[in-house]
Every structure is written in structure tokens, then in C-alpha cells.
Amino acid sequence: MKMRVLLPLLFAAAGALLPGLVGSTLLMTLLTQAVINAMLATGVGFMVRQNGMVSFGHAGFFGLAAYIVALCTTNHVVTAEFAVLLAVALPMLLAFLLGLAILRIAGVAFSMLTLAVAQSFYELMLRWRELANGDDGMAAELPPRLFGAGIAVFQTPESMFLVCWAALMVVLAGLWLLSRSHFGTLTIAIRENEERARFIGYETLLPRALVYALSAGIAALAGVMFALYNAFVTPDVLYWSLSGEALVMAVIGGTKAIWGPALGAVIFFLFKDVAGDLTEHWPAIIGGTLIVVTVLLPRGASGSLLALVERLGVRR
Amino acid sequence: MLIQILNGFVYGGLLYILAVGLVLIFGLRRVVNFAHGGLFMLGAYIGYTIASIAGFWVGLVASVTVLAVLGVVMDRVVFRPLQDEDPIVTMLVTFGILLVLEDLVRTIWGKDFLTLKPPAGLDGIIMLSGSSFPVYRLAVIALAVLVAGGLSLWLRSSRVGLHVRAASVDPVTTAMQGVDTERLGATVVAIGAALAGLSGTIAAPLLALSPSMGSFILIDSFVVVVTGGLTSFTGAFVAALLIGQLHNLGVVFVPAAASVIPLVLMVLVLLWRPDGLAKKRS
Amino acid sequence: MSEIVLEGTGLTRQYGGFRALDDVSIMVRRGEIRGLIGPNGAGKSTLIDVLSGRGAFSRGTVKLEGRDISGLNARQRRLAGLARSFQRTNIFGDLTVGEQVHLAARAAEAENAGEVMEALALAPLADRRAADVSYGDQRRLDLALALVGRPRVLLLDEPAAGLTMQESLTLAALLRDLAQRWQVTVLIVEHDMDVIFAICSSLTVLHLGRILVEGPPEQVRVMPEVVTAYLGSSVA
Ligand SMILES: Nc1ncnc2c1ncn2[C@@H]1O[C@H](COP(=O)(O)OP(=O)(O)OP(=O)(O)O)[C@@H](O)[C@H]1O
Ligand SMILES: [Mg+2]
């Protein structure tokens, strides 16, 4: 039990030391991107873990959040702080309402629809040029200070890595606590056997919609970090290949452990770096990896890791 | 206005031919074939290439044939080995295939838009209540109606069709009744893929060919399939026509939001009838 | 005569053109353990389904303690005090035994969970994944999920199916004991006549979707129409 708390804490602290240890800015840039994507993948994976449903459209929430930050700050409609809150809250609300409508249908249909919804955001931003400058993307005019910190904090790889790392650790810890709560047990029960959950007296739509909202909120948080870091968004942040990538990360990492998708994201980025010259064929590589990992390693890296730990007789 | 409505039917017809393939495959294998958009696109490109060498009709036949063969291969290599797995697994694999196909097409044919001319004889224009309308588009509508009619005739009157309908309602019982669902599966996936090739090729003179053309229409056909009720052929037909119209009117009147309109329709239908337009017998 | 807690009137369910349940009326009194028997396909599970609000629309009214619950869904009926178990084991495979029993107990009846797990010999398995325990354990778990919320009426669909004779009799004794202690009214479907005679105060015999006879077990057992129904079904 102690190990269960101590080990993650040590890990979180070790991660925070990275910027001091890694000399190369290039590598820090890569790591920061990896952590932002790890957040997105965590959202996708949480949905699979708690709801047993696969979302092919989390880029929709990620990109929506990024656009909300960019649009709000550039048009000065609200303060940047409020824009950040809005960018997380609106996608959550949207997912919740959408969930109430589409979570009632079969899992496969849900997957199809998540894809459709995300793609409609993409086309909206692509076509509505007056709003978001279409294909060329738009810059976010961020204020000089945000949440009391200089904006440079969010745009320098070393410091932004720390911000993102801390956010990721907090989200993972929160999800871990949630998974051990009554709500966590209930949602797993619904995932396992929706009918019996009703027969023991539980409403089953609302909890699933809440999980969907939460998972969308995590993706949105990743989108906010992306927008702050790059201060520039294009419709690509809404495109389905990003949803696909997030899903691949979650699958590579395995969704049984809450931290699995995040691990998958890191592996994914290292792999992408190694693939280097081949990145021209990146979609095919993602597709191929997805096929191979789903079929051969259904429990993903985290599953294999846990199995290994168990075999070595280390008590968790 | 008449022209707009006809254009809606053209798009609806294309959607129907594509979506009904998804319905067929879903009915039998209980999986959503995300690769279907890739098959559509591949069909369009194969049709394009052969049509530019040997003429439109040869291209059409070639594309449908190649895709049918590809369908059999997919059934053997993907759907059958994975049929005992969680449907999520198959879904992810077909999604992977879609990504690979897009990349393959991009590598072979390049990223640039390609266009194909309508076949001779159908490349004219006729006057309809004072406006001109391409004959080819009328032919596409006719073809969609033909496919719908042919399919429903086949499903209703042939033995295989009966088995397909039975399997769509209850695959397990149908298999227990001694129907060879393995052979049936290959047939159905082949037909589904061939229809994707068909719609891809006939779409080639209408839409510009690009490696992402498959994903765009795939999404609309998903909306059609879900709105229609997943396993219902009639539901898919009605939903395709509705969404074809809405999509087209959207493109004309609110271009920026055109892609959102079919979704809104779908959400409304699902709130009204959670099992889609064609209410399923549970 | 004690009061009637569960009352079904004119219950009918149709599958296509086939009436699985045809105008069945049933009354169960408080504290009673009523057996529901009949040959395979008689409509026993269908009756349990209709009473508990499972599946498609059906005709007829269901009253629980005088209140019409026909319009309520399965969840609302459970909250009103009507719980059920399932013929085909219907549990949460990926949760531990303890987790799901506590979940089913709901916050208000939390103390109840430990007691039920003790009584059904599930306590030693509390930390095991439900999918990993034996079939017999899963059957008792299914029962525990229905029992733990302290329902006033319990509908049990063949709780002893697939258990050994010894296990069945232990289960029967346990059921009678718990029903008495917690004052639960029970309607139990069971093929095992030893179980039925051990615990039931009266029997309802269902045949081809209709009620054939009702009465005390000793009488029902020797009624010619019951014997014929059973024989007929095993010959045909
Ligand atoms: N979903 C369904 N669709 C069609 N027919 C059904 C359905 N469920 C049950 N039936 C039919 O209704 C009849 C009654 O079934 P039911 O399960 O109630 O019988 P039972 O008395 O519980 O039998 P058993 O002792 O085998 O459990 C059977 O003939 C069965 O085939
Ligand atoms: Mg039964």
C-alpha cells in the first residue's frame, strides 16, 4: 500500500528534475509535446477504461479547446484566464450533452459518431474563414501575464514541460482516486454489465455521460496547453489523424492502468523520433502499429509491465 | 430549387451505395468497417486510372472487381480471424487499414486533386425547368435507385439474401440453423467492398479525387448508417436521401456549418428513437 | 390472512405471434416463499421478467404493496423494493466480489453487505475478481446482488441451477433462514423439487404461458394435470 503511493510520488519528482538534467532544448521540446499528447491520450484511455467505449474523436475536444483559447484571447472577449477555464468547461459540457444522446446506442455506433462530431468541428473551422482564418490557422494573442506568471513560462520548453508534467501528474492522481471511489466502481460495473447495474438500482446513462465529459475535459486541458505553448492553431488540431494518434498511444500503453496511455504517448514520441526519415509515411506507420499492437499486445505496454512485475513476485 | 434537390439526391445516392455496404457488413460481422472510406477512395483511384486508359466503363468494372476481391481477402484476413474478439479490436484494425490505405494512395497517386470526365453519352447537359443539369448526375441518381431495387430484390427473393437477412437479425441462431456463415461472410463483405468501389468510381467524375476523399464521405455514411438504425437497409436508404438533401442545402445556404447539419439531424433522430429510424425489434 | 405484497394481473407478453405469457394473474402474500414451477419453456422466466420490468413492453399491471408499479422501469422497481436474480448468471466480471456486493447494497444499507457475504459464504472471496471464482460461487454472488439491498420482495430465477445437491440444499436452508430473518417475500423459480419442498409454503404451476394450478406443495405434487404437464413435456 505504501509502495503504491510512494512509487508514483518518486516518479513524479524524478520527472520534474528532467529539465535540469536534459541539456538539449530540442529534446525538451519533444518531451513537452510528448507530455501534452500524454494528457490527450489519458483522456481517451480513461473513456475506454471506465466506459468500455472507444472515442475516435477526442481531437475534437482538444482542438476545440485550443481554438477557444485562440479566439477568446485574440478577440479580447474575456480575460485570458477566463478563456482557459471556458476552453475546458465548454468541451466538457458539450461532451456531457452529446453523451446523453449518443451513449444510449451501441458501442460501435458511438465510435462512429465521435468521429463524425470531431470531423464536423474540423470542417467548421476550415470553412468558416472569417472566424478562424481557415486552413492557414490563427495566432493566439496571449497577454503578457497569465495566472500570475509571465507568458514566457508557458512558451519556453523547460518551464512549460514542468507545467504540463505537473498538470499530468495531478490529473493521473485525480483519476486514480476517482477510480477507487464509489463512482469508479459504479462505472466499471456499468461497463461490465449495464443491465445488471440497472437491476441493482442504478441509473446508467448519467454516470457514463459524466465519464465522457471528464475524459473530454482532460483532452481539452491538453488542447489548452497546446494553444498556450504554440500560440498558434490550425484546423489540424481537430483532424481525425490526431484522434487516431491519441488512440494509438492509448492502445500502445494499454488502458487497464490509468497511467498506461501516458506511457504509450512517451513510447510513441520516442518511436516517432527514431522513425525520423520515414515520417513521410507516418499515417501508414500509425495504422500498421495500431493493427499490430491491437492484435498481438492487447493489454499494451502497461499491461505487459504489470504482468512482468507480478511474475517477479513484487507485491504491488 | 429543383436543381438543388436533384443535387441532394445525387449525393444521397452516393451515400446510400456506400452506407448500404457498411450495413451489410455490420449485419453479418457485427463490426463497423472503418476501412470502408479507404475502399471507396481506392475504388475511385483504380477506376480513374483504368478509365483513363481503357474508358470509363472498363474502369468501372475493373474497380468493382478489384474491390470485390479485396473484400474477400479482408474477410479472410481480418474479419474472420477476429470474429471472436471484442468488436473494438476489429474496429481498431480496420481504422489502421484506413490509415494505411490513405498513405498508399497518397504514395501511388500523389496528393494533388485529380478529375475524371463523365463517360461519352452521359457527358451532356439537359434543361430542366429553365436550368441546365448534367446528364451524368441524373444517371447517378438512377444507378442508386437501381442498386437499392436490385439489393432489396436479392435480399427478398434469393436464398443467400434470406440468409443475409436472417444473419443480420441473429447471427448465432442463423449459424446454428446450418447456414454456412463463413461463406456468407465472404460474399457479403465482397459485395460491400464492391459497392464501395462502385460508389468510388461513379463519384470520380463528381468529386475531385484526393487521398482524404474517403474519410470525408465515410463520416457522412456513418451518420447515415446510425440514423438509419445500423442493420436496416430501408433505414439506410431513407437516411441517405435525407442527409444527402440536408448536406446539399447546407452547402448552398450555410457553407460554413454544412457539416454540422447532418449531425444535428442524427442527434434529434436518436433522441426520438434510440435505435434509429427503422426501429429495431429487440 | 396476511396482506398481499406482490400482485400481477392479466400479465401477457408476446414474442412475434407467440404468447410466452398469456393473461397470468398471481398474488403473493407477505412473508410467503412461493414456488413457481413448470416445464421448460412454460414462461417462468418471462413472468419474472415482466414482474421485474425487464425487456419489451407487455400487458397487465404489477402492484407492489398496493402501489401500481407497471409504469416503472427496472431501476425504479428495485428502488421500490423489488429485487431479482437471474437464471443465467448476471454479474460484474471485472469487479471483485466484495466491490459489487457493496455496490448493490447502496449507501443506505451498507451494513447489510457484510452480513449477506457471510451468510452466502462469499466473505472469503471478497477480494477475488468475480470472473475468476467458481460457477457455484458466481451463482451465490448473483443471489447476493439481489438479496443485499434488503428488498421487500425477491424474485429468484433458478438460484440452484447447476449446483450440486448438497449445495442446493444448503442454499435452500439459507434462503429460508434469511427470508424469515429479514422478512423478505420470495417468489422462486426452481426445477429442483427438493429445494422447492424444503422451503416453499405454496406453489404456482405454469404451463404454456398460463397458470395451471396453485396450492400447497403436497397437493400440487399429486394433481393429475400437473403430472400430465410434466410428463407431456418430457415425452414431446
Ligand atoms: N426473447 C425471446 N424471443 C422469442 N421467444 C422467447 C424469448 N424469450 C423467451 N421466449 C420463448 O418464450 C417461452 C417461455 O420462455 P421462458 O424463458 O419464460 O421459459 P421458462 O419457463 O423460464 O423455461 P426454462 O425452465 O427453460 O427456464 C419459450 O418458449 C421461449 O422459447
Ligand atoms: Mg427460465
PDB file of N, CA and C in Angstrom, chain A residues 163-243:
ATOM      1  N   VAL A 163       5.170  22.700 -16.197  1.00  0.00           N
ATOM      2  CA  VAL A 163       3.738  22.991 -16.054  1.00  0.00           C
ATOM      3  C   VAL A 163       2.913  21.786 -16.515  1.00  0.00           C
ATOM      4  N   CYS A 164       3.251  21.284 -17.697  1.00  0.00           N
ATOM      5  CA  CYS A 164       2.483  20.168 -18.264  1.00  0.00           C
ATOM      6  C   CYS A 164       2.659  18.897 -17.441  1.00  0.00           C
ATOM      7  N   TRP A 165       3.888  18.680 -17.014  1.00  0.00           N
ATOM      8  CA  TRP A 165       4.177  17.493 -16.202  1.00  0.00           C
ATOM      9  C   TRP A 165       3.347  17.525 -14.920  1.00  0.00           C
ATOM     10  N   ALA A 166       3.369  18.689 -14.263  1.00  0.00           N
ATOM     11  CA  ALA A 166       2.613  18.815 -13.020  1.00  0.00           C
ATOM     12  C   ALA A 166       1.127  18.576 -13.280  1.00  0.00           C
ATOM     13  N   ALA A 167       0.614  19.179 -14.357  1.00  0.00           N
ATOM     14  CA  ALA A 167      -0.810  19.005 -14.675  1.00  0.00           C
ATOM     15  C   ALA A 167      -1.126  17.531 -14.913  1.00  0.00           C
ATOM     16  N   LEU A 168      -0.233  16.871 -15.649  1.00  0.00           N
ATOM     17  CA  LEU A 168      -0.467  15.454 -15.948  1.00  0.00           C
ATOM     18  C   LEU A 168      -0.486  14.625 -14.663  1.00  0.00           C
ATOM     19  N   MET A 169       0.464  14.919 -13.774  1.00  0.00           N
ATOM     20  CA  MET A 169       0.526  14.148 -12.525  1.00  0.00           C
ATOM     21  C   MET A 169      -0.737  14.367 -11.694  1.00  0.00           C
ATOM     22  N   VAL A 170      -1.189  15.623 -11.659  1.00  0.00           N
ATOM     23  CA  VAL A 170      -2.403  15.917 -10.889  1.00  0.00           C
ATOM     24  C   VAL A 170      -3.599  15.171 -11.496  1.00  0.00           C
ATOM     25  N   VAL A 171      -3.700  15.211 -12.826  1.00  0.00           N
ATOM     26  CA  VAL A 171      -4.816  14.525 -13.489  1.00  0.00           C
ATOM     27  C   VAL A 171      -4.755  13.021 -13.210  1.00  0.00           C
ATOM     28  N   LEU A 172      -3.557  12.441 -13.336  1.00  0.00           N
ATOM     29  CA  LEU A 172      -3.441  10.998 -13.101  1.00  0.00           C
ATOM     30  C   LEU A 172      -3.809  10.642 -11.668  1.00  0.00           C
ATOM     31  N   ALA A 173      -3.328  11.457 -10.723  1.00  0.00           N
ATOM     32  CA  ALA A 173      -3.645  11.194  -9.321  1.00  0.00           C
ATOM     33  C   ALA A 173      -5.147  11.307  -9.094  1.00  0.00           C
ATOM     34  N   GLY A 174      -5.738  12.333  -9.703  1.00  0.00           N
ATOM     35  CA  GLY A 174      -7.179  12.531  -9.552  1.00  0.00           C
ATOM     36  C   GLY A 174      -7.958  11.346 -10.113  1.00  0.00           C
ATOM     37  N   LEU A 175      -7.556  10.885 -11.289  1.00  0.00           N
ATOM     38  CA  LEU A 175      -8.247   9.751 -11.905  1.00  0.00           C
ATOM     39  C   LEU A 175      -8.077   8.492 -11.072  1.00  0.00           C
ATOM     40  N   TRP A 176      -6.883   8.360 -10.483  1.00  0.00           N
ATOM     41  CA  TRP A 176      -6.636   7.189  -9.645  1.00  0.00           C
ATOM     42  C   TRP A 176      -7.585   7.197  -8.444  1.00  0.00           C
ATOM     43  N   LEU A 177      -7.695   8.368  -7.805  1.00  0.00           N
ATOM     44  CA  LEU A 177      -8.608   8.479  -6.668  1.00  0.00           C
ATOM     45  C   LEU A 177     -10.041   8.186  -7.103  1.00  0.00           C
ATOM     46  N   LEU A 178     -10.398   8.764  -8.243  1.00  0.00           N
ATOM     47  CA  LEU A 178     -11.757   8.579  -8.749  1.00  0.00           C
ATOM     48  C   LEU A 178     -12.045   7.106  -9.012  1.00  0.00           C
ATOM     49  N   SER A 179     -11.040   6.410  -9.577  1.00  0.00           N
ATOM     50  CA  SER A 179     -11.266   5.014  -9.921  1.00  0.00           C
ATOM     51  C   SER A 179     -11.478   4.164  -8.673  1.00  0.00           C
ATOM     52  N   ARG A 180     -10.998   4.661  -7.538  1.00  0.00           N
ATOM     53  CA  ARG A 180     -11.184   3.899  -6.297  1.00  0.00           C
ATOM     54  C   ARG A 180     -12.430   4.316  -5.540  1.00  0.00           C
ATOM     55  N   SER A 181     -13.122   5.322  -6.064  1.00  0.00           N
ATOM     56  CA  SER A 181     -14.307   5.810  -5.361  1.00  0.00           C
ATOM     57  C   SER A 181     -15.533   4.983  -5.762  1.00  0.00           C
ATOM     58  N   HIS A 182     -16.637   5.312  -5.124  1.00  0.00           N
ATOM     59  CA  HIS A 182     -17.900   4.673  -5.468  1.00  0.00           C
ATOM     60  C   HIS A 182     -18.209   4.874  -6.949  1.00  0.00           C
ATOM     61  N   PHE A 183     -17.978   6.087  -7.421  1.00  0.00           N
ATOM     62  CA  PHE A 183     -18.249   6.403  -8.814  1.00  0.00           C
ATOM     63  C   PHE A 183     -17.402   5.535  -9.745  1.00  0.00           C
ATOM     64  N   GLY A 184     -16.150   5.323  -9.357  1.00  0.00           N
ATOM     65  CA  GLY A 184     -15.270   4.484 -10.167  1.00  0.00           C
ATOM     66  C   GLY A 184     -15.790   3.064 -10.258  1.00  0.00           C
ATOM     67  N   THR A 185     -16.199   2.508  -9.113  1.00  0.00           N
ATOM     68  CA  THR A 185     -16.724   1.142  -9.109  1.00  0.00           C
ATOM     69  C   THR A 185     -18.012   1.066  -9.924  1.00  0.00           C
ATOM     70  N   LEU A 186     -18.865   2.059  -9.728  1.00  0.00           N
ATOM     71  CA  LEU A 186     -20.137   2.052 -10.436  1.00  0.00           C
ATOM     72  C   LEU A 186     -19.934   2.069 -11.950  1.00  0.00           C
ATOM     73  N   THR A 187     -19.023   2.912 -12.417  1.00  0.00           N
ATOM     74  CA  THR A 187     -18.842   2.999 -13.870  1.00  0.00           C
ATOM     75  C   THR A 187     -18.240   1.706 -14.428  1.00  0.00           C
ATOM     76  N   ILE A 188     -17.338   1.083 -13.670  1.00  0.00           N
ATOM     77  CA  ILE A 188     -16.827  -0.206 -14.138  1.00  0.00           C
ATOM     78  C   ILE A 188     -17.963  -1.226 -14.182  1.00  0.00           C
ATOM     79  N   ALA A 189     -18.808  -1.186 -13.152  1.00  0.00           N
ATOM     80  CA  ALA A 189     -19.943  -2.113 -13.126  1.00  0.00           C
ATOM     81  C   ALA A 189     -20.822  -1.913 -14.354  1.00  0.00           C
ATOM     82  N   ILE A 190     -21.092  -0.669 -14.699  1.00  0.00           N
ATOM     83  CA  ILE A 190     -21.936  -0.381 -15.866  1.00  0.00           C
ATOM     84  C   ILE A 190     -21.252  -0.851 -17.138  1.00  0.00           C
ATOM     85  N   ARG A 191     -19.931  -0.627 -17.193  1.00  0.00           N
ATOM     86  CA  ARG A 191     -19.181  -1.081 -18.358  1.00  0.00           C
ATOM     87  C   ARG A 191     -19.296  -2.602 -18.510  1.00  0.00           C
ATOM     88  N   GLU A 192     -19.182  -3.300 -17.384  1.00  0.00           N
ATOM     89  CA  GLU A 192     -19.186  -4.756 -17.411  1.00  0.00           C
ATOM     90  C   GLU A 192     -20.562  -5.321 -17.719  1.00  0.00           C
ATOM     91  N   ASN A 193     -21.600  -4.706 -17.162  1.00  0.00           N
ATOM     92  CA  ASN A 193     -22.927  -5.300 -17.261  1.00  0.00           C
ATOM     93  C   ASN A 193     -23.968  -4.227 -16.983  1.00  0.00           C
ATOM     94  N   GLU A 194     -24.307  -3.521 -18.035  1.00  0.00           N
ATOM     95  CA  GLU A 194     -25.193  -2.369 -17.880  1.00  0.00           C
ATOM     96  C   GLU A 194     -26.555  -2.801 -17.345  1.00  0.00           C
ATOM     97  N   GLU A 195     -27.036  -3.929 -17.842  1.00  0.00           N
ATOM     98  CA  GLU A 195     -28.360  -4.379 -17.422  1.00  0.00           C
ATOM     99  C   GLU A 195     -28.414  -4.662 -15.925  1.00  0.00           C
ATOM    100  N   ARG A 196     -27.431  -5.409 -15.433  1.00  0.00           N
ATOM    101  CA  ARG A 196     -27.474  -5.745 -14.016  1.00  0.00           C
ATOM    102  C   ARG A 196     -27.336  -4.503 -13.158  1.00  0.00           C
ATOM    103  N   ALA A 197     -26.574  -3.546 -13.645  1.00  0.00           N
ATOM    104  CA  ALA A 197     -26.436  -2.302 -12.887  1.00  0.00           C
ATOM    105  C   ALA A 197     -27.802  -1.655 -12.695  1.00  0.00           C
ATOM    106  N   ARG A 198     -28.633  -1.703 -13.735  1.00  0.00           N
ATOM    107  CA  ARG A 198     -29.979  -1.153 -13.585  1.00  0.00           C
ATOM    108  C   ARG A 198     -30.782  -1.965 -12.599  1.00  0.00           C
ATOM    109  N   PHE A 199     -30.587  -3.305 -12.644  1.00  0.00           N
ATOM    110  CA  PHE A 199     -31.384  -4.163 -11.766  1.00  0.00           C
ATOM    111  C   PHE A 199     -30.928  -4.106 -10.306  1.00  0.00           C
ATOM    112  N   ILE A 200     -29.748  -3.561 -10.046  1.00  0.00           N
ATOM    113  CA  ILE A 200     -29.423  -3.340  -8.633  1.00  0.00           C
ATOM    114  C   ILE A 200     -29.714  -1.891  -8.262  1.00  0.00           C
ATOM    115  N   GLY A 201     -30.411  -1.196  -9.144  1.00  0.00           N
ATOM    116  CA  GLY A 201     -30.969   0.094  -8.753  1.00  0.00           C
ATOM    117  C   GLY A 201     -30.183   1.321  -9.159  1.00  0.00           C
ATOM    118  N   TYR A 202     -29.364   1.234 -10.209  1.00  0.00           N
ATOM    119  CA  TYR A 202     -28.598   2.412 -10.599  1.00  0.00           C
ATOM    120  C   TYR A 202     -29.026   2.946 -11.953  1.00  0.00           C
ATOM    121  N   GLU A 203     -28.988   4.251 -12.048  1.00  0.00           N
ATOM    122  CA  GLU A 203     -29.188   4.922 -13.317  1.00  0.00           C
ATOM    123  C   GLU A 203     -27.879   4.745 -14.075  1.00  0.00           C
ATOM    124  N   THR A 204     -27.939   4.394 -15.353  1.00  0.00           N
ATOM    125  CA  THR A 204     -26.683   4.041 -16.014  1.00  0.00           C
ATOM    126  C   THR A 204     -26.244   5.019 -17.101  1.00  0.00           C
ATOM    127  N   LEU A 205     -27.119   5.924 -17.494  1.00  0.00           N
ATOM    128  CA  LEU A 205     -26.741   6.841 -18.566  1.00  0.00           C
ATOM    129  C   LEU A 205     -25.909   7.997 -18.020  1.00  0.00           C
ATOM    130  N   LEU A 206     -26.383   8.570 -16.928  1.00  0.00           N
ATOM    131  CA  LEU A 206     -25.725   9.739 -16.355  1.00  0.00           C
ATOM    132  C   LEU A 206     -24.256   9.475 -16.003  1.00  0.00           C
ATOM    133  N   PRO A 207     -23.947   8.377 -15.289  1.00  0.00           N
ATOM    134  CA  PRO A 207     -22.535   8.133 -14.981  1.00  0.00           C
ATOM    135  C   PRO A 207     -21.666   8.018 -16.231  1.00  0.00           C
ATOM    136  N   ARG A 208     -22.223   7.396 -17.267  1.00  0.00           N
ATOM    137  CA  ARG A 208     -21.424   7.259 -18.481  1.00  0.00           C
ATOM    138  C   ARG A 208     -21.212   8.608 -19.157  1.00  0.00           C
ATOM    139  N   ALA A 209     -22.244   9.427 -19.138  1.00  0.00           N
ATOM    140  CA  ALA A 209     -22.104  10.762 -19.724  1.00  0.00           C
ATOM    141  C   ALA A 209     -21.081  11.575 -18.929  1.00  0.00           C
ATOM    142  N   LEU A 210     -21.052  11.375 -17.610  1.00  0.00           N
ATOM    143  CA  LEU A 210     -20.076  12.096 -16.785  1.00  0.00           C
ATOM    144  C   LEU A 210     -18.651  11.650 -17.108  1.00  0.00           C
ATOM    145  N   VAL A 211     -18.469  10.348 -17.279  1.00  0.00           N
ATOM    146  CA  VAL A 211     -17.141   9.856 -17.653  1.00  0.00           C
ATOM    147  C   VAL A 211     -16.714  10.463 -18.992  1.00  0.00           C
ATOM    148  N   TYR A 212     -17.656  10.492 -19.922  1.00  0.00           N
ATOM    149  CA  TYR A 212     -17.361  11.063 -21.240  1.00  0.00           C
ATOM    150  C   TYR A 212     -16.970  12.534 -21.090  1.00  0.00           C
ATOM    151  N   ALA A 213     -17.711  13.252 -20.280  1.00  0.00           N
ATOM    152  CA  ALA A 213     -17.424  14.673 -20.066  1.00  0.00           C
ATOM    153  C   ALA A 213     -16.037  14.856 -19.459  1.00  0.00           C
ATOM    154  N   LEU A 214     -15.739  14.023 -18.473  1.00  0.00           N
ATOM    155  CA  LEU A 214     -14.451  14.129 -17.800  1.00  0.00           C
ATOM    156  C   LEU A 214     -13.322  13.827 -18.774  1.00  0.00           C
ATOM    157  N   SER A 215     -13.515  12.798 -19.558  1.00  0.00           N
ATOM    158  CA  SER A 215     -12.463  12.420 -20.496  1.00  0.00           C
ATOM    159  C   SER A 215     -12.293  13.503 -21.565  1.00  0.00           C
ATOM    160  N   ALA A 216     -13.401  14.126 -21.953  1.00  0.00           N
ATOM    161  CA  ALA A 216     -13.314  15.247 -22.889  1.00  0.00           C
ATOM    162  C   ALA A 216     -12.609  16.435 -22.233  1.00  0.00           C
ATOM    163  N   GLY A 217     -12.870  16.641 -20.950  1.00  0.00           N
ATOM    164  CA  GLY A 217     -12.238  17.737 -20.227  1.00  0.00           C
ATOM    165  C   GLY A 217     -10.718  17.579 -20.178  1.00  0.00           C
ATOM    166  N   ILE A 218     -10.269  16.335 -20.025  1.00  0.00           N
ATOM    167  CA  ILE A 218      -8.824  16.078 -19.992  1.00  0.00           C
ATOM    168  C   ILE A 218      -8.211  16.369 -21.356  1.00  0.00           C
ATOM    169  N   ALA A 219      -8.914  15.934 -22.410  1.00  0.00           N
ATOM    170  CA  ALA A 219      -8.444  16.243 -23.763  1.00  0.00           C
ATOM    171  C   ALA A 219      -8.413  17.749 -23.977  1.00  0.00           C
ATOM    172  N   ALA A 220      -9.416  18.434 -23.458  1.00  0.00           N
ATOM    173  CA  ALA A 220      -9.483  19.891 -23.609  1.00  0.00           C
ATOM    174  C   ALA A 220      -8.324  20.561 -22.880  1.00  0.00           C
ATOM    175  N   LEU A 221      -8.000  20.046 -21.703  1.00  0.00           N
ATOM    176  CA  LEU A 221      -6.866  20.592 -20.951  1.00  0.00           C
ATOM    177  C   LEU A 221      -5.587  20.466 -21.765  1.00  0.00           C
ATOM    178  N   ALA A 222      -5.440  19.319 -22.417  1.00  0.00           N
ATOM    179  CA  ALA A 222      -4.286  19.138 -23.299  1.00  0.00           C
ATOM    180  C   ALA A 222      -4.311  20.179 -24.417  1.00  0.00           C
ATOM    181  N   GLY A 223      -5.502  20.432 -24.953  1.00  0.00           N
ATOM    182  CA  GLY A 223      -5.642  21.423 -26.016  1.00  0.00           C
ATOM    183  C   GLY A 223      -5.269  22.822 -25.546  1.00  0.00           C
ATOM    184  N   VAL A 224      -5.638  23.155 -24.317  1.00  0.00           N
ATOM    185  CA  VAL A 224      -5.282  24.454 -23.742  1.00  0.00           C
ATOM    186  C   VAL A 224      -3.762  24.585 -23.658  1.00  0.00           C
ATOM    187  N   MET A 225      -3.135  23.536 -23.165  1.00  0.00           N
ATOM    188  CA  MET A 225      -1.672  23.576 -23.031  1.00  0.00           C
ATOM    189  C   MET A 225      -1.011  23.726 -24.398  1.00  0.00           C
ATOM    190  N   PHE A 226      -1.593  23.036 -25.374  1.00  0.00           N
ATOM    191  CA  PHE A 226      -1.076  23.140 -26.732  1.00  0.00           C
ATOM    192  C   PHE A 226      -1.159  24.582 -27.236  1.00  0.00           C
ATOM    193  N   ALA A 227      -2.322  25.202 -27.025  1.00  0.00           N
ATOM    194  CA  ALA A 227      -2.534  26.565 -27.517  1.00  0.00           C
ATOM    195  C   ALA A 227      -1.608  27.556 -26.813  1.00  0.00           C
ATOM    196  N   LEU A 228      -1.418  27.385 -25.516  1.00  0.00           N
ATOM    197  CA  LEU A 228      -0.544  28.293 -24.776  1.00  0.00           C
ATOM    198  C   LEU A 228       0.901  28.138 -25.242  1.00  0.00           C
ATOM    199  N   TYR A 229       1.288  26.907 -25.453  1.00  0.00           N
ATOM    200  CA  TYR A 229       2.672  26.610 -25.794  1.00  0.00           C
ATOM    201  C   TYR A 229       3.013  27.119 -27.195  1.00  0.00           C
ATOM    202  N   ASN A 230       2.118  26.861 -28.148  1.00  0.00           N
ATOM    203  CA  ASN A 230       2.413  27.217 -29.531  1.00  0.00           C
ATOM    204  C   ASN A 230       1.902  28.587 -29.936  1.00  0.00           C
ATOM    205  N   ALA A 231       0.894  29.092 -29.201  1.00  0.00           N
ATOM    206  CA  ALA A 231       0.254  30.367 -29.514  1.00  0.00           C
ATOM    207  C   ALA A 231      -0.201  30.416 -30.972  1.00  0.00           C
ATOM    208  N   PHE A 232      -0.491  29.258 -31.532  1.00  0.00           N
ATOM    209  CA  PHE A 232      -0.932  29.213 -32.916  1.00  0.00           C
ATOM    210  C   PHE A 232      -1.735  27.928 -33.123  1.00  0.00           C
ATOM    211  N   VAL A 233      -2.890  28.042 -33.763  1.00  0.00           N
ATOM    212  CA  VAL A 233      -3.673  26.831 -34.029  1.00  0.00           C
ATOM    213  C   VAL A 233      -4.085  26.757 -35.493  1.00  0.00           C
ATOM    214  N   THR A 234      -4.100  25.547 -36.024  1.00  0.00           N
ATOM    215  CA  THR A 234      -4.617  25.296 -37.371  1.00  0.00           C
ATOM    216  C   THR A 234      -5.681  24.205 -37.257  1.00  0.00           C
ATOM    217  N   PRO A 235      -6.492  24.044 -38.294  1.00  0.00           N
ATOM    218  CA  PRO A 235      -7.535  23.007 -38.216  1.00  0.00           C
ATOM    219  C   PRO A 235      -6.966  21.608 -37.961  1.00  0.00           C
ATOM    220  N   ASP A 236      -5.662  21.435 -38.192  1.00  0.00           N
ATOM    221  CA  ASP A 236      -5.063  20.121 -37.942  1.00  0.00           C
ATOM    222  C   ASP A 236      -5.275  19.632 -36.522  1.00  0.00           C
ATOM    223  N   VAL A 237      -5.402  20.577 -35.575  1.00  0.00           N
ATOM    224  CA  VAL A 237      -5.595  20.138 -34.185  1.00  0.00           C
ATOM    225  C   VAL A 237      -6.954  19.475 -34.004  1.00  0.00           C
ATOM    226  N   LEU A 238      -7.817  19.588 -35.018  1.00  0.00           N
ATOM    227  CA  LEU A 238      -9.127  18.952 -34.930  1.00  0.00           C
ATOM    228  C   LEU A 238      -9.222  17.723 -35.824  1.00  0.00           C
ATOM    229  N   TYR A 239      -8.166  17.498 -36.606  1.00  0.00           N
ATOM    230  CA  TYR A 239      -8.267  16.472 -37.633  1.00  0.00           C
ATOM    231  C   TYR A 239      -8.230  15.082 -37.023  1.00  0.00           C
ATOM    232  N   TRP A 240      -8.855  14.167 -37.712  1.00  0.00           N
ATOM    233  CA  TRP A 240      -9.016  12.846 -37.112  1.00  0.00           C
ATOM    234  C   TRP A 240      -7.727  12.058 -37.004  1.00  0.00           C
ATOM    235  N   SER A 241      -6.684  12.463 -37.767  1.00  0.00           N
ATOM    236  CA  SER A 241      -5.453  11.707 -37.583  1.00  0.00           C
ATOM    237  C   SER A 241      -4.889  11.948 -36.179  1.00  0.00           C
ATOM    238  N   LEU A 242      -5.204  13.127 -35.606  1.00  0.00           N
ATOM    239  CA  LEU A 242      -4.773  13.361 -34.222  1.00  0.00           C
ATOM    240  C   LEU A 242      -5.570  12.471 -33.263  1.00  0.00           C
ATOM    241  N   SER A 243      -6.883  12.361 -33.511  1.00  0.00           N
ATOM    242  CA  SER A 243      -7.688  11.426 -32.706  1.00  0.00           C
ATOM    243  C   SER A 243      -7.115  10.028 -32.820  1.00  0.00           C
TER     244      SER A 243
END
